[in-house]
Tab-separated table of C-alpha atoms and ligand atoms in Angstrom:
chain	number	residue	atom	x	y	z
A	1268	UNK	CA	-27.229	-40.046	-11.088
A	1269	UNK	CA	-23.817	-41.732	-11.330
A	1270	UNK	CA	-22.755	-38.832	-14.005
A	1271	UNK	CA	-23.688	-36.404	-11.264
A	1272	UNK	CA	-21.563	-38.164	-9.071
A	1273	UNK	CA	-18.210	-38.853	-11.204
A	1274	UNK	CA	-18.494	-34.970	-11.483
A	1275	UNK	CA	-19.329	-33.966	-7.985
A	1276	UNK	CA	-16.185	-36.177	-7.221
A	1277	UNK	CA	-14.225	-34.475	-10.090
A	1278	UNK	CA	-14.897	-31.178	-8.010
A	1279	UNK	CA	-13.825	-32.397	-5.012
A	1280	UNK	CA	-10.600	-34.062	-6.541
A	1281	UNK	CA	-9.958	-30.033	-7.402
A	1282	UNK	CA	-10.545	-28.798	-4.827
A	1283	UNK	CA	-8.175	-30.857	-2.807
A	1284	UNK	CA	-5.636	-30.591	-5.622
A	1285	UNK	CA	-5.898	-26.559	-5.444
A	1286	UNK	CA	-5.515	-26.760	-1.569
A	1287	UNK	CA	-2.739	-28.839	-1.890
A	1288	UNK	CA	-0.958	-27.014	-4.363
A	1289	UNK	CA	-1.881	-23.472	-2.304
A	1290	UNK	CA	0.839	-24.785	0.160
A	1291	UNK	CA	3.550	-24.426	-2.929
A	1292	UNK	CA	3.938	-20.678	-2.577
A	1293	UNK	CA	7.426	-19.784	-0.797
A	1294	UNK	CA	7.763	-17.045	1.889
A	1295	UNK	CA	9.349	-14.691	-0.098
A	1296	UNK	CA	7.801	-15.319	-3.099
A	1297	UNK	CA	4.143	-14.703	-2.710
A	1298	UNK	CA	1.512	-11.877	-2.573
A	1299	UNK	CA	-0.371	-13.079	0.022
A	1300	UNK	CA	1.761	-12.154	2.551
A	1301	UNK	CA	3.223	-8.578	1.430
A	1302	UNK	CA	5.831	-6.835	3.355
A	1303	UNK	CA	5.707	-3.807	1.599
A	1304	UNK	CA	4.171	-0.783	0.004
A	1305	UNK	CA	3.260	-1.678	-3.917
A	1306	UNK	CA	2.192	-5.316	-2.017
A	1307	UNK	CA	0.460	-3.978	-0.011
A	1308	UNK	CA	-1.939	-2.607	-2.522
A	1309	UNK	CA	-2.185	-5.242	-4.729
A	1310	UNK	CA	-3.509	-7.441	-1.473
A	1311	UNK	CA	-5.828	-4.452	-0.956
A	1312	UNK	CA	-7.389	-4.977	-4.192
A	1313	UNK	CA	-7.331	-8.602	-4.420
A	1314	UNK	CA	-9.526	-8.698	-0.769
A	1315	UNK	CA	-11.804	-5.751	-2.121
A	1316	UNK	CA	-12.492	-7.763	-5.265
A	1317	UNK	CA	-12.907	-10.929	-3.200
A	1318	UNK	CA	-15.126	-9.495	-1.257
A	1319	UNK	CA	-17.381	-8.407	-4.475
A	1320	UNK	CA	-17.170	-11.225	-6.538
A	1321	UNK	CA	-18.156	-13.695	-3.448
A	1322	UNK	CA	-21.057	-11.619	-2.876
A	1323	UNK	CA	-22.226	-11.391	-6.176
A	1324	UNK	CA	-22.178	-15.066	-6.000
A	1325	UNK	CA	-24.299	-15.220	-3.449
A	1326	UNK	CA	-26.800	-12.614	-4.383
A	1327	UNK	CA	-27.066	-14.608	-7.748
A	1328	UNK	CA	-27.325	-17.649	-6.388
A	1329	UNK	CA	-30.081	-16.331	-3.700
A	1330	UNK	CA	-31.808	-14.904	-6.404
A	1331	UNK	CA	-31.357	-18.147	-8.756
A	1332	UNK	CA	-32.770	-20.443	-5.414
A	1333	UNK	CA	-35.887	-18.207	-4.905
A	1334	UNK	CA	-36.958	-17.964	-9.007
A	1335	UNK	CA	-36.592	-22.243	-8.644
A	1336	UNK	CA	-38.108	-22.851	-5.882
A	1337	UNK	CA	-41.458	-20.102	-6.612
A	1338	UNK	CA	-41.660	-20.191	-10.320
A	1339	UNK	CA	-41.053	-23.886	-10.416
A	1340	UNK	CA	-44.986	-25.935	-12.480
A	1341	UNK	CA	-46.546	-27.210	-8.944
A	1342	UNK	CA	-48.768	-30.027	-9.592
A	1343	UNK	CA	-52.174	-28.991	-11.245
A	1344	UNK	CA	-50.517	-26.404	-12.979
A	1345	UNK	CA	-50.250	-27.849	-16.517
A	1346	UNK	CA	-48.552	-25.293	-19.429
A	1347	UNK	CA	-47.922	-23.496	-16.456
A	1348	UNK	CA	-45.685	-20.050	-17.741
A	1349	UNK	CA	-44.649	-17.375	-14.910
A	1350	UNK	CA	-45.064	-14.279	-15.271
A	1351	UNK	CA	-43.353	-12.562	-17.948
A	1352	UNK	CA	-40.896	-9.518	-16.836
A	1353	UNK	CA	-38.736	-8.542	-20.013
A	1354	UNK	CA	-38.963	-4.829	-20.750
A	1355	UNK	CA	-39.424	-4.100	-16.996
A	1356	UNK	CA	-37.632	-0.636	-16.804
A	1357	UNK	CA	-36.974	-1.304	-12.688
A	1358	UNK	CA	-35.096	-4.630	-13.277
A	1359	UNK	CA	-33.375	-3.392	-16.215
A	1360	UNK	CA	-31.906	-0.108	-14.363
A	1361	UNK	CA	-31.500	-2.385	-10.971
A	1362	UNK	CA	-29.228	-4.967	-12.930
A	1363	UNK	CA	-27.207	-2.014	-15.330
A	1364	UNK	CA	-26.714	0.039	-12.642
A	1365	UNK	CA	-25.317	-2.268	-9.454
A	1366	UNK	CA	-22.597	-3.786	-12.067
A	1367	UNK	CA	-21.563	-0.054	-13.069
A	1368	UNK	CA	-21.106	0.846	-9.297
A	1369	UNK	CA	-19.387	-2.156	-8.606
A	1370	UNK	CA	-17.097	-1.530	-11.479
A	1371	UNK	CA	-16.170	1.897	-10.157
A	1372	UNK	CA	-15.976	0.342	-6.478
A	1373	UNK	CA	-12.776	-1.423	-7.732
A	1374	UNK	CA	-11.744	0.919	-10.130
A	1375	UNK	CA	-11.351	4.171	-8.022
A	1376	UNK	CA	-8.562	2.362	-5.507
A	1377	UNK	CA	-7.364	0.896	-8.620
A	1378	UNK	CA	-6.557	4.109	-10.370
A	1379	UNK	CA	-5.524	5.954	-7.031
A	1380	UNK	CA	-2.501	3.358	-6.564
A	1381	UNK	CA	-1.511	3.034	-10.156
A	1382	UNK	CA	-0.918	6.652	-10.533
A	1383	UNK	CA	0.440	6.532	-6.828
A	1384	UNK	CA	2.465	4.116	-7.026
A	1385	UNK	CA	4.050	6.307	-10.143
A	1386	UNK	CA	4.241	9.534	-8.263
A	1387	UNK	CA	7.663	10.984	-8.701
A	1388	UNK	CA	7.843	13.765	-6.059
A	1389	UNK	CA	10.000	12.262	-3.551
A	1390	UNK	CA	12.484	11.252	-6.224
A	1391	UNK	CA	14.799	13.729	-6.309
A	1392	UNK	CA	15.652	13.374	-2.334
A	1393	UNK	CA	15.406	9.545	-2.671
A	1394	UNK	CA	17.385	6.582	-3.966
A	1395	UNK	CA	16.951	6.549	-7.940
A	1396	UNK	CA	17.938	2.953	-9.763
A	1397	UNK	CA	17.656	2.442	-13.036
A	1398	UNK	CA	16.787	-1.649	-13.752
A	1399	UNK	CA	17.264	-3.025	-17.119
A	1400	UNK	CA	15.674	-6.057	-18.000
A	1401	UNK	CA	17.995	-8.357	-20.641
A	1402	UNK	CA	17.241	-12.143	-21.696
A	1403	UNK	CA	17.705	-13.276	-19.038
A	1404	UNK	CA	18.658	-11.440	-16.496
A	1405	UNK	CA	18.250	-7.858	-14.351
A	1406	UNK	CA	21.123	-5.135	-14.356
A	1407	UNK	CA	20.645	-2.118	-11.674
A	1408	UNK	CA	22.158	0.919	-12.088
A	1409	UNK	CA	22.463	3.406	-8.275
A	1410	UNK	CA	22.045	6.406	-10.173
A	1411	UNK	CA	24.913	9.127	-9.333
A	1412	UNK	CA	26.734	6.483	-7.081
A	1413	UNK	CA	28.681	4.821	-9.768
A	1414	UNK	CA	27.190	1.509	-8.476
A	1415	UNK	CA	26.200	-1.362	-10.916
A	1416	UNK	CA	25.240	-4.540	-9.862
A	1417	UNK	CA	23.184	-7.499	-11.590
A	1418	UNK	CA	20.890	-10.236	-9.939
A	1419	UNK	CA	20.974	-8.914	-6.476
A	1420	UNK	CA	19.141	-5.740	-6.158
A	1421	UNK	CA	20.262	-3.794	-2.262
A	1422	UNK	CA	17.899	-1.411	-0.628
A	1423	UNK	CA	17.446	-0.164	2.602
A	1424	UNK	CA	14.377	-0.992	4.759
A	1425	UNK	CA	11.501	1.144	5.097
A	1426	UNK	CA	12.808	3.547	2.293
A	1427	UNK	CA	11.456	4.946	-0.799
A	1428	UNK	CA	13.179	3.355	-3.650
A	1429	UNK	CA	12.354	4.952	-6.842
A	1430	UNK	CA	13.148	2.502	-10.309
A	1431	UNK	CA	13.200	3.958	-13.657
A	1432	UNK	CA	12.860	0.616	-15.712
A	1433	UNK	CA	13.508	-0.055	-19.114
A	1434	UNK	CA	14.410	-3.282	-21.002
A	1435	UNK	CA	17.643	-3.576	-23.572
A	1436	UNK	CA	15.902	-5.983	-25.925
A	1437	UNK	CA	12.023	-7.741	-25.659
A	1438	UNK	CA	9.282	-6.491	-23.366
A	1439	UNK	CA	10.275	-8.101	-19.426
A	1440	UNK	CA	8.088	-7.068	-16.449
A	1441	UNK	CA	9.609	-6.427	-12.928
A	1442	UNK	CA	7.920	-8.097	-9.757
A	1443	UNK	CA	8.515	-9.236	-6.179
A	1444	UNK	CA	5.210	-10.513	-5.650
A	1445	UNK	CA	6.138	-9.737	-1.913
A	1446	UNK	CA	6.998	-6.233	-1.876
A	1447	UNK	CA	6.307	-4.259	-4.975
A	1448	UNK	CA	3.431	-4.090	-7.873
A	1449	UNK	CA	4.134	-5.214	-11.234
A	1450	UNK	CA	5.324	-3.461	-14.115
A	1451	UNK	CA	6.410	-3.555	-17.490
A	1452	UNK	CA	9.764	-3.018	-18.670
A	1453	UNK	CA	9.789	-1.925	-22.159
A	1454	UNK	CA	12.032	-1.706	-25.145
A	1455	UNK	CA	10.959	2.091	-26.239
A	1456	UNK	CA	10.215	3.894	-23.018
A	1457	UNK	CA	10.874	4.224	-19.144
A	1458	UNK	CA	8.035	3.065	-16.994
A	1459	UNK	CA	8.746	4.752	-13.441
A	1460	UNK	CA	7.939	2.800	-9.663
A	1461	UNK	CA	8.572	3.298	-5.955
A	1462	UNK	CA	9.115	0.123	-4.048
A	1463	UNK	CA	9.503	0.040	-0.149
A	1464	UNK	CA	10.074	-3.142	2.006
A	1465	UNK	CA	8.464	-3.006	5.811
A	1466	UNK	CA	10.691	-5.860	6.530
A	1467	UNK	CA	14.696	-6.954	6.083
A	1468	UNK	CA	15.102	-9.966	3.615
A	1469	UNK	CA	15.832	-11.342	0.507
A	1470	UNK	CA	12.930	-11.803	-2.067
A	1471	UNK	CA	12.514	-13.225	-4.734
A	1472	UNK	CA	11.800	-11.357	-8.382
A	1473	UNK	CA	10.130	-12.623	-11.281
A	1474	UNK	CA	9.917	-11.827	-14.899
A	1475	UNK	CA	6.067	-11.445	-15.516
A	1476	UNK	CA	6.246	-11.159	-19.360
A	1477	UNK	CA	6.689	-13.942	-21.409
A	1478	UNK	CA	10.240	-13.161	-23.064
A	1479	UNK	CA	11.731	-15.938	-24.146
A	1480	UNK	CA	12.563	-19.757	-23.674
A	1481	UNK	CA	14.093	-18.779	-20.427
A	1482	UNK	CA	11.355	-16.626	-19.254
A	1483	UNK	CA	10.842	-18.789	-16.300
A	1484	UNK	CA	14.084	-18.660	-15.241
A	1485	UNK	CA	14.735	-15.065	-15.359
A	1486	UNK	CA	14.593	-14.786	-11.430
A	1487	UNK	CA	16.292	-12.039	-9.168
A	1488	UNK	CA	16.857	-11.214	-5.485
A	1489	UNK	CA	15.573	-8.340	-3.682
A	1490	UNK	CA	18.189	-7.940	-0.373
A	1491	UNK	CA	16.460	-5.188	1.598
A	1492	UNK	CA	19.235	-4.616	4.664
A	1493	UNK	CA	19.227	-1.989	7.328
A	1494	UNK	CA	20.364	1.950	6.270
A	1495	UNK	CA	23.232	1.065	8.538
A	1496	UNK	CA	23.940	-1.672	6.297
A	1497	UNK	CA	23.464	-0.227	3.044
A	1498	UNK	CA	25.431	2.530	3.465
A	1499	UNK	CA	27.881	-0.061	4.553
A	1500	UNK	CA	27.260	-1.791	1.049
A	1501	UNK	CA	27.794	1.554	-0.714
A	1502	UNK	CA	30.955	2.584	0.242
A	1503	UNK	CA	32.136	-0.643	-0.489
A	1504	UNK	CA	30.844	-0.935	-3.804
A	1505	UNK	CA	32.308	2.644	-4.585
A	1506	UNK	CA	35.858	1.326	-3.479
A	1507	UNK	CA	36.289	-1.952	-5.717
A	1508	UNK	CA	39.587	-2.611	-6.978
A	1509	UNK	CA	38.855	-4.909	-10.289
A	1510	UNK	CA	42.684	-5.075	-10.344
A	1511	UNK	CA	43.079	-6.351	-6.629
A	1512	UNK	CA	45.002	-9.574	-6.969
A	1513	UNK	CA	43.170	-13.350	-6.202
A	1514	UNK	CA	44.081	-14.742	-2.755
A	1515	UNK	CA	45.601	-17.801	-4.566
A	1516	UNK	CA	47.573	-19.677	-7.493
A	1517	UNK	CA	44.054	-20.917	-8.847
A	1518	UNK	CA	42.185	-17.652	-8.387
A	1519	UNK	CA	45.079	-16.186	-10.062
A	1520	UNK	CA	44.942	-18.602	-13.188
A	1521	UNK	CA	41.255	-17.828	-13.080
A	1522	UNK	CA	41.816	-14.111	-13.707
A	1523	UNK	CA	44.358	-14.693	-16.371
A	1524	UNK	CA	41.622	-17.041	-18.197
A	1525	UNK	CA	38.960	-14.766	-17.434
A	1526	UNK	CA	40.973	-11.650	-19.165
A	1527	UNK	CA	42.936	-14.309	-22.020
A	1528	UNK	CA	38.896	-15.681	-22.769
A	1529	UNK	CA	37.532	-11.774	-23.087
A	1530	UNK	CA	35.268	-12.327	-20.569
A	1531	UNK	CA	35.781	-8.759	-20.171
A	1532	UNK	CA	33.870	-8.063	-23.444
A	1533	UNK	CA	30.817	-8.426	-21.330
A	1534	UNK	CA	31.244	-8.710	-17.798
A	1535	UNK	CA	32.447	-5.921	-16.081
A	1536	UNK	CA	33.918	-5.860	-12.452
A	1537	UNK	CA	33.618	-2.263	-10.845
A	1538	UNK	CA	31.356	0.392	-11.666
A	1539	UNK	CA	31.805	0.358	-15.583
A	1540	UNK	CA	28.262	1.193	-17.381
A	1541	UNK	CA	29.412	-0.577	-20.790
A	1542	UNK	CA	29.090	-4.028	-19.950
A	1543	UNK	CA	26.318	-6.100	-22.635
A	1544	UNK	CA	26.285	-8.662	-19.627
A	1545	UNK	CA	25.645	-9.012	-16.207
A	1546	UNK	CA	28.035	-7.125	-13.948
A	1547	UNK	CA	30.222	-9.531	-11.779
A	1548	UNK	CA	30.960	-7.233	-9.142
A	1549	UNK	CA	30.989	-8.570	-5.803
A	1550	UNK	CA	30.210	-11.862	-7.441
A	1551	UNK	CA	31.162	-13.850	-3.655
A	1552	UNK	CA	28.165	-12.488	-2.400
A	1553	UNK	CA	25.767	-12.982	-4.941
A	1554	UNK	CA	22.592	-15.526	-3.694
A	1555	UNK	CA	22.110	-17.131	-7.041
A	1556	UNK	CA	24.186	-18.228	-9.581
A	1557	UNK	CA	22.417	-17.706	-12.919
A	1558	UNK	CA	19.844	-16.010	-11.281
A	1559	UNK	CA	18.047	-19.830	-10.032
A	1560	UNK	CA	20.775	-22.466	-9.031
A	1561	UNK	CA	22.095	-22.416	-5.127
A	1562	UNK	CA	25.519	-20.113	-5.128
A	1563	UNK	CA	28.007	-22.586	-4.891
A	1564	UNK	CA	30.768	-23.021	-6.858
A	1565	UNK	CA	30.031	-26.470	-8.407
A	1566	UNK	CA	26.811	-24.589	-10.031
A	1567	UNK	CA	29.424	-22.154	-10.832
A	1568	UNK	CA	31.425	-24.677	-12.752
A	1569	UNK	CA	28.244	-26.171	-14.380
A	1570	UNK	CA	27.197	-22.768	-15.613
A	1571	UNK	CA	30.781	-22.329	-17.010
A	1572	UNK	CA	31.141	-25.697	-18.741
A	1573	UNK	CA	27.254	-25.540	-20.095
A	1574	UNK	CA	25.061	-22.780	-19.794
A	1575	UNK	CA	22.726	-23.368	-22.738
A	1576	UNK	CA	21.457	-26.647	-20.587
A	1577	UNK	CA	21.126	-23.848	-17.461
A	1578	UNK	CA	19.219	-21.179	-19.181
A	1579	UNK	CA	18.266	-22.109	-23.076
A	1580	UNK	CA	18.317	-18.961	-25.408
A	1581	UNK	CA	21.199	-17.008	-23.578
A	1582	UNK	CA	23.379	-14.731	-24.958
A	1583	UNK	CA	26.727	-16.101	-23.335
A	1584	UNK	CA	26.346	-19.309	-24.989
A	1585	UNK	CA	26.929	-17.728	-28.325
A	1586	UNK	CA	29.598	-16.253	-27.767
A	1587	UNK	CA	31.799	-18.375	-25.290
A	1588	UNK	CA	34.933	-20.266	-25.743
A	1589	UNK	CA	34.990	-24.001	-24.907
A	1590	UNK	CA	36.847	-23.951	-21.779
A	1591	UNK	CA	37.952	-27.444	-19.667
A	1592	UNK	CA	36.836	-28.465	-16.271
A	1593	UNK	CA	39.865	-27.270	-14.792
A	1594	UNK	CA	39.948	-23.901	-15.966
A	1595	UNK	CA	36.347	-23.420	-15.085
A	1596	UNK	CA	37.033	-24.382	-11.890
A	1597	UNK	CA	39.583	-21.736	-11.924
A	1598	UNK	CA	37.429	-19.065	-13.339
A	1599	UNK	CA	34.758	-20.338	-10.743
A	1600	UNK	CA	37.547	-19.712	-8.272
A	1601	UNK	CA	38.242	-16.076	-9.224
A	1602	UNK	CA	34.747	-15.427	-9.389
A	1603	UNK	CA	34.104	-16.615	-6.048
A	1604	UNK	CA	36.424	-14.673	-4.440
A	1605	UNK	CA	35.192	-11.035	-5.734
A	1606	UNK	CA	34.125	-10.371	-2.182
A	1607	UNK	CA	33.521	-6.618	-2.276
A	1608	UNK	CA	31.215	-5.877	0.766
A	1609	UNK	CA	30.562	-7.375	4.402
A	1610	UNK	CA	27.589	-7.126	3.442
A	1611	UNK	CA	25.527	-10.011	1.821
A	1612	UNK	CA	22.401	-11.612	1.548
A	1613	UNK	CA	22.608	-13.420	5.227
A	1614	UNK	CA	23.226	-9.559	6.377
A	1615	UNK	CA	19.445	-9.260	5.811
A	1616	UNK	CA	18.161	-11.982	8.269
A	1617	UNK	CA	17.997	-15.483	6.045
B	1385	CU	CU1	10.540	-12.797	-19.013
């Protein structure tokens, strides 16, 4: 009896624990509250396969109850042996065939979305972006506007948004759990998706593909803004000066460094296509730095100083130059003031 009990409690304990831990999703970071299209669908599917599974459940444990409870040995009934039903052509069709049709229930939506969700023809009148998945971080690409960004991904509300995604290096997947389906960006070919956000915001991305030891960390922003707004961001983006000189002496030291240190090499500041790292462009307003640490510029000068104890495995760490507090800070400076659009993350409501 007491074994019975130590596991009935063990149940409960995980229960409780699940509940508990169900209260760790965050707003913009969960499926079960979508706020857009590909979301949308996915929550479809989960409720329809809820739905199923909980009443197979109950069906089996109905039938389960009933076989106990009538074929249990009543007293008198010694080497008593019910009767025997294997072979029974009724039962056998009744249990193939109700799995089959429930495996079609889910699969027909299924199926319909996935190859909706891929549907091109709107493309060509639509925002295009191609997104690149690198360790460990997302580069988008406005196709035909000259616009490259990393990290923070702009789109207009209640738009189309057509992504052509690839990755540069290891398999990644693309997902905001919120607003889109999942998908995976490979190496050796471009998998195609529409996203569209009901509602302005910034959500959060995820890598959903194992990719490294900073897998976890390989985080991104969705900023979906008002057409008015985006627009707005467009024109901006399409006008940065990378030249434009820093506002001060220490801003100014930081663009020397950043230049004398080759930063160039990888991180470019406009709309050049050849950069191997994240583009910096309108760095001021980006709502991460590193993709997962609050945008301020003390992150800023940790992620200078260190970035191998930020993100493990990164490619910058390789190949950076040993720089001092101070001139991080002044790099930090210069980056922080690459303010290339009124536009930001707090345009979008948070
Ligand atoms: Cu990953």
């Amino acid at each position: 009896m007491s074994r019975w009990m130590g596991k009935l409690k063990a149940l409960i304990m995980l229960g409780f624990v699940s509940l508990v831990l169900a209260a760790c999703g965050k707003e913009n970071l969960t499926a079960l509250d979508p706020k857009g299209y590909g979301a949308e669908e996915s929550m479809d599917m989960m409720i329809l396969s809820t739905i199923i599974m909980v009443a197979v459940f109950l069906v089996v444990m109905l039938v389960f109850t009933i076989a106990l409870v009538r074929f249990r040995q009543k007293k008198g009934q010694e080497d008593y042996i019910p009767k025997q039903v294997e072979g029974n052509h009724t039962l056998e069709i009744v249990w193939t065939g109700i799995p089959i049709i429930l495996v079609f229930v889910m699969a027909i939506p299924t199926v319909i979305s996935v190859f909706d969700l891929a549907d091109t023809t709107d493309a060509s009148n639509s925002l295009n972006i191609e997104v690149t998945g690198n360790q460990y971080w997302w580069h988008f690409d406005y196709k035909g506007q000259e616009i490259q960004t990393s990290q923070d991904l702009y789109i207009p509300v209640g738009e189309k948004v057509y992504l052509d995604i690839k990755s540069n290096d290891v398999i990644h997947s693309f997902w905001v759990p919120t607003i889109s389906g999942k998908i995976d960006a490979n190496p050796e070919n471009v998998n195609t998706m529409y996203i569209e956000a009901y509602e302005e915001g910034v959500y959060w991305g995820k890598c959903a593909e194992l990719c490294g030891p900073s897998h976890s960390l390989m985080d991104f922003k969705v900023v979906v803004v008002s057409q008015e707004e985006f627009d707005t961001w467009v024109e901006d983006m399409k006008n940065v000066d990378p030249e434009a000189t820093p506002q001060d002496a220490v801003a100014q030291e930081g663009k020397e460094l950043f230049e004398a240190n080759n930063c160039m090499g990888c991180h470019a500041i406009g709309s050049s296509p050849v950069a191997t790292g994240p583009n910096l462009t309108n760095y001021a307003n980006r709502s991460t730095v590193a993709g997962i640490l609050e945008p301020t510029k003390e992150n800023l000068v940790d992620w200078l100083m260190d970035p191998e104890s930020i993100k493990p495995g990164n490619l910058m760490t390789g190949n950076y130059p040993n720089l001092s507090e101070e001139e991080a800070n002044s790099i930090a400076e210069y980056l922080m003031q690459l303010d290339h659009s009124a536009v930001s993350p707090e345009s979008a409501g948070n």
